[in-house]
Short mmCIF file of C-alpha atoms in Angstrom, two decimals:
data_model
loop_
_atom_site.label_atom_id
_atom_site.label_comp_id
_atom_site.label_asym_id
_atom_site.label_seq_id
_atom_site.Cartn_x
_atom_site.Cartn_y
_atom_site.Cartn_z
CA MET A 1 -165.02 24.14 39.98
CA GLY A 2 -162.65 21.26 40.53
CA PHE A 3 -163.63 20.40 44.10
CA THR A 4 -166.64 19.02 45.94
CA SER A 5 -168.12 20.42 49.13
CA GLU A 6 -165.85 18.06 51.06
CA ASN A 7 -162.92 19.82 49.39
CA LYS A 8 -161.88 16.67 47.58
CA PRO A 9 -160.86 16.81 43.93
CA GLU A 10 -163.66 15.70 41.61
CA LYS A 11 -161.42 13.72 39.28
CA GLN A 12 -159.78 10.78 41.01
CA ILE A 13 -156.90 9.29 39.03
CA THR A 14 -155.03 6.07 39.71
CA MET A 15 -151.54 6.44 38.32
CA GLY A 16 -148.70 3.94 38.26
CA ILE A 17 -145.00 4.59 37.96
CA LEU A 18 -143.13 1.81 36.16
CA ALA A 19 -139.51 1.25 35.21
CA HIS A 20 -136.63 -1.14 34.74
CA VAL A 21 -134.85 -1.51 38.08
CA ASP A 22 -132.49 1.39 38.92
CA ALA A 23 -134.03 3.79 36.39
CA GLY A 24 -135.07 6.06 39.28
CA LYS A 25 -138.75 5.20 39.63
CA THR A 26 -139.00 5.54 43.41
CA THR A 27 -136.89 8.72 43.27
CA LEU A 28 -139.35 10.21 40.77
CA SER A 29 -142.26 9.15 43.00
CA GLU A 30 -140.62 10.98 45.90
CA GLY A 31 -140.05 14.04 43.70
CA ILE A 32 -143.70 14.10 42.61
CA LEU A 33 -145.00 13.78 46.17
CA TYR A 34 -142.59 16.46 47.38
CA THR A 35 -143.38 18.88 44.53
CA CYS A 36 -147.13 18.35 45.13
CA LYS A 37 -146.47 19.05 48.85
CA ALA A 38 -147.76 15.61 49.87
CA ILE A 39 -144.53 14.99 51.81
CA ARG A 40 -142.35 17.58 53.52
CA LYS A 41 -139.01 15.81 53.27
CA LEU A 42 -137.43 14.39 50.17
CA GLY A 43 -136.33 10.83 50.89
CA ARG A 44 -133.68 8.96 48.94
CA VAL A 45 -133.44 5.29 48.07
CA ASP A 46 -129.68 5.24 48.71
CA HIS A 47 -130.24 6.86 52.13
CA GLN A 48 -132.85 4.18 52.89
CA ASP A 49 -135.47 6.80 53.84
CA ALA A 50 -137.70 6.79 50.74
CA PHE A 51 -141.35 7.38 51.67
CA LEU A 52 -142.64 4.54 49.48
CA ASP A 53 -139.99 1.94 50.42
CA THR A 54 -141.37 0.97 53.82
CA ASN A 55 -140.41 -2.69 53.94
CA THR A 56 -137.06 -3.47 55.61
CA LEU A 57 -136.02 -5.74 52.76
CA GLU A 58 -136.77 -2.97 50.28
CA ARG A 59 -134.76 -0.43 52.23
CA ASN A 60 -131.82 -2.79 52.53
CA ARG A 61 -131.81 -3.82 48.88
CA GLY A 62 -132.73 -0.38 47.52
CA ILE A 63 -135.49 -1.73 45.28
CA THR A 64 -139.28 -1.72 45.38
CA ILE A 65 -140.78 -5.18 45.92
CA PHE A 66 -144.38 -4.41 46.82
CA SER A 67 -146.74 -1.99 45.11
CA LYS A 68 -147.18 1.02 47.40
CA GLN A 69 -149.58 3.90 47.15
CA ALA A 70 -149.64 7.51 48.20
CA GLU A 71 -152.17 10.30 47.72
CA CYS A 72 -151.51 13.73 46.30
CA THR A 73 -153.44 16.55 44.64
CA LEU A 74 -152.60 18.05 41.26
CA GLY A 75 -154.92 20.89 40.27
CA GLU A 76 -158.42 19.44 39.96
CA PHE A 77 -157.08 15.88 40.13
CA GLY A 78 -156.78 13.71 43.20
CA ILE A 79 -154.06 11.20 42.40
CA THR A 80 -153.47 7.80 43.92
CA LEU A 81 -149.83 7.20 43.04
CA LEU A 82 -148.71 3.57 42.85
CA ASP A 83 -144.99 2.84 42.95
CA THR A 84 -144.75 -0.57 41.29
CA PRO A 85 -141.96 -3.15 41.56
CA GLY A 86 -139.29 -2.62 38.92
CA HIS A 87 -137.34 -5.79 39.52
CA VAL A 88 -138.21 -8.59 37.12
CA ASP A 89 -138.55 -11.06 40.03
CA PHE A 90 -141.64 -9.20 41.23
CA SER A 91 -143.40 -8.59 37.91
CA ALA A 92 -146.57 -10.54 38.87
CA GLU A 93 -147.27 -7.98 41.60
CA MET A 94 -146.67 -5.19 39.09
CA GLU A 95 -148.94 -6.77 36.47
CA ARG A 96 -151.86 -6.89 38.93
CA THR A 97 -151.38 -3.18 39.52
CA LEU A 98 -151.56 -2.39 35.79
CA GLN A 99 -155.14 -3.56 35.60
CA VAL A 100 -156.41 -0.68 37.78
CA LEU A 101 -154.45 2.21 36.27
CA ASP A 102 -155.98 5.24 34.57
CA TYR A 103 -152.55 6.51 33.46
CA GLY A 104 -148.97 5.30 33.69
CA ILE A 105 -145.59 7.00 33.87
CA LEU A 106 -142.79 4.93 32.37
CA VAL A 107 -139.40 5.97 33.73
CA ILE A 108 -136.40 5.38 31.50
CA SER A 109 -132.78 5.97 32.46
CA GLY A 110 -131.20 8.61 30.27
CA ALA A 111 -127.87 6.86 30.87
CA ASP A 112 -128.99 3.31 30.01
CA GLY A 113 -131.89 3.87 27.63
CA VAL A 114 -134.46 1.22 26.77
CA GLN A 115 -133.50 -1.97 28.60
CA GLY A 116 -134.93 -5.47 28.39
CA HIS A 117 -137.49 -5.09 31.15
CA THR A 118 -138.46 -1.66 29.78
CA ARG A 119 -139.74 -3.40 26.65
CA THR A 120 -141.66 -5.92 28.79
CA LEU A 121 -143.33 -3.07 30.71
CA TRP A 122 -144.14 -1.25 27.47
CA ASN A 123 -145.84 -4.36 26.10
CA LEU A 124 -147.83 -4.79 29.31
CA LEU A 125 -148.95 -1.15 29.21
CA ALA A 126 -150.13 -1.81 25.66
CA ARG A 127 -151.89 -5.03 26.67
CA TYR A 128 -153.87 -3.25 29.38
CA GLN A 129 -154.31 -0.14 27.19
CA VAL A 130 -152.86 2.25 29.78
CA PRO A 131 -152.31 5.81 28.48
CA THR A 132 -148.63 6.49 29.14
CA PHE A 133 -146.40 9.48 29.85
CA ILE A 134 -142.63 8.91 29.64
CA PHE A 135 -140.02 10.49 31.92
CA ILE A 136 -136.42 10.13 30.78
CA ASN A 137 -134.49 10.35 34.04
CA LYS A 138 -130.83 10.86 35.00
CA MET A 139 -130.27 13.35 32.18
CA ASP A 140 -127.74 15.09 34.45
CA GLN A 141 -125.30 12.20 33.97
CA ASP A 142 -122.35 12.51 31.58
CA GLY A 143 -122.89 11.23 28.09
CA THR A 144 -126.68 11.53 28.05
CA ASP A 145 -128.13 13.05 24.90
CA ARG A 146 -131.77 14.06 24.58
CA GLN A 147 -132.06 13.57 20.83
CA ASP A 148 -130.34 10.18 20.95
CA ARG A 149 -132.76 9.01 23.63
CA LEU A 150 -135.80 10.28 21.74
CA THR A 151 -134.63 8.56 18.56
CA GLU A 152 -134.19 5.32 20.52
CA LEU A 153 -137.69 5.61 22.04
CA LYS A 154 -139.22 6.09 18.60
CA ARG A 155 -137.31 3.09 17.26
CA LYS A 156 -137.74 0.67 20.16
CA LEU A 157 -141.08 1.69 21.70
CA SER A 158 -143.26 3.80 19.40
CA GLY A 159 -142.90 6.33 16.60
CA GLU A 160 -145.57 8.32 18.48
CA CYS A 161 -143.18 9.22 21.32
CA VAL A 162 -143.15 13.04 21.20
CA ASP A 163 -140.91 15.49 23.08
CA PHE A 164 -143.43 17.60 25.02
CA THR A 165 -140.73 19.93 26.33
CA GLU A 166 -140.54 21.46 22.87
CA ALA A 167 -142.94 24.07 21.52
CA GLY A 168 -143.77 25.71 18.22
CA GLU A 169 -144.38 24.49 14.70
CA GLU A 170 -142.04 21.48 14.76
CA PHE A 171 -143.72 20.11 17.89
CA LEU A 172 -147.21 20.56 16.41
CA GLU A 173 -146.19 18.92 13.15
CA GLU A 174 -144.78 15.90 14.95
CA LEU A 175 -147.87 15.63 17.13
CA SER A 176 -150.19 15.89 14.14
CA MET A 177 -148.53 12.85 12.58
CA CYS A 178 -149.83 10.67 15.42
CA ASP A 179 -153.40 10.73 14.09
CA GLU A 180 -155.00 11.39 10.71
CA THR A 181 -157.95 13.39 12.08
CA VAL A 182 -155.63 15.60 14.14
CA MET A 183 -153.42 16.12 11.09
CA GLU A 184 -156.36 17.23 8.96
CA SER A 185 -157.45 19.64 11.69
CA TYR A 186 -153.90 20.99 12.07
CA LEU A 187 -153.45 21.51 8.32
CA GLU A 188 -156.78 23.34 8.22
CA ASN A 189 -156.50 25.45 11.38
CA GLY A 190 -152.77 25.57 12.12
CA GLU A 191 -153.29 24.47 15.70
CA ILE A 192 -153.95 21.43 17.90
CA THR A 193 -156.23 21.91 20.90
CA ALA A 194 -155.54 20.63 24.42
CA SER A 195 -158.66 18.50 24.08
CA GLN A 196 -157.27 16.84 20.95
CA ILE A 197 -153.99 16.16 22.74
CA GLN A 198 -155.88 14.68 25.71
CA THR A 199 -157.68 12.31 23.33
CA LEU A 200 -154.46 11.33 21.56
CA ILE A 201 -152.90 10.38 24.89
CA ARG A 202 -156.00 8.62 26.22
CA GLU A 203 -156.29 6.54 23.05
CA ARG A 204 -152.55 5.71 23.17
CA LYS A 205 -151.90 7.44 19.86
CA GLY A 206 -149.38 9.82 21.41
CA PHE A 207 -146.85 9.39 24.22
CA PRO A 208 -145.60 12.61 25.84
CA CYS A 209 -141.89 12.53 26.74
CA TYR A 210 -140.31 14.66 29.46
CA PHE A 211 -136.63 14.85 30.39
CA GLY A 212 -134.90 15.58 33.69
CA SER A 213 -133.23 14.36 36.85
CA ALA A 214 -135.62 13.22 39.57
CA LEU A 215 -132.85 13.27 42.17
CA LYS A 216 -132.25 16.97 41.50
CA LEU A 217 -135.97 17.69 40.93
CA GLU A 218 -135.16 18.76 37.38
CA GLY A 219 -138.04 18.29 34.96
CA VAL A 220 -140.45 17.08 37.66
CA GLN A 221 -142.55 20.26 37.64
CA GLU A 222 -142.70 20.17 33.83
CA LEU A 223 -143.96 16.58 33.98
CA LEU A 224 -146.60 17.53 36.56
CA ASP A 225 -147.69 20.52 34.45
CA GLY A 226 -148.10 18.17 31.50
CA LEU A 227 -150.10 15.66 33.54
CA GLU A 228 -152.39 18.39 34.85
CA LYS A 229 -152.95 19.84 31.38
CA TYR A 230 -153.31 16.65 29.36
CA MET A 231 -155.07 14.13 31.61
CA ASP A 232 -158.82 14.26 31.12
CA GLY A 233 -160.15 12.27 34.04
CA PRO A 234 -160.37 8.57 34.87
CA VAL A 235 -160.18 6.45 31.72
CA SER A 236 -162.90 4.17 33.08
CA GLY A 237 -165.20 7.16 33.32
CA THR A 238 -165.94 6.44 36.99
#
C-alpha cells in the first residue's frame, strides 16, 4: 500500500541534484524524468531543449542558473526533483535549496573527477546533513576508469563511498566497515538488511556510488532502482 485514495504516493521526497558545472547534472535530471515517464521527450542541454532549463539565459549559456523543480513518481515515492545551479557564481541559490532536501544526488564527471566546486558541494551537503547518493557520469568517455574514480572518491570525499553496482561478499564487507553495529551484525549473520542500508545512508555513514552515462541513459535505471530500494521516506519525518 504505497498510495492514498487520491492515488498520490504516500512518501513525498524532496531530492536535489548537485554538481560542478558541466558534470552532466541537468542531463541526469532529464534522464531520471524520462525513465520515470514524467517527460516523453529527452531534452539535451547542448540542443537547448532541456526540460529544466527554461530561462533563455540558461539555454543560451548551457548552464543552470535558477533552481528548478519537476515531479515524478518512483515506486511508492513521490519525488520533487530540484535541479540546482552548478556554476559557482550562483551558489547562494543552490545553498538555499540544500536546506529543504531529504536526499541529494551528487553528480561527478567520470572524465574530470572531483573538482574544486565538487568539494564545496560535498562540504555543504555535510553541513546540512543531507543523505547523499553519488552518480559518476560520462563513464562512456575515453580514459575513464571506474576503480580509479572510486579510489579518488574515497580519498577526496569519504572512505564510506561504496560501489553499489557490485554485489556479493566483497560489497557486503566494504559496506559493513561503514558502521560498527552493522559490522557486528554482518559478522554474526553474514548479511546486511535493506533496512540497515537505509539507516546507513540516512545517517550519512554510507554513500552509494553508481556509474554510467546520463546522455546515453546508461546507469540511470540502476540509480533509480537504488533510490527506490534504499530511501526510507522523508528525513524530516513529515
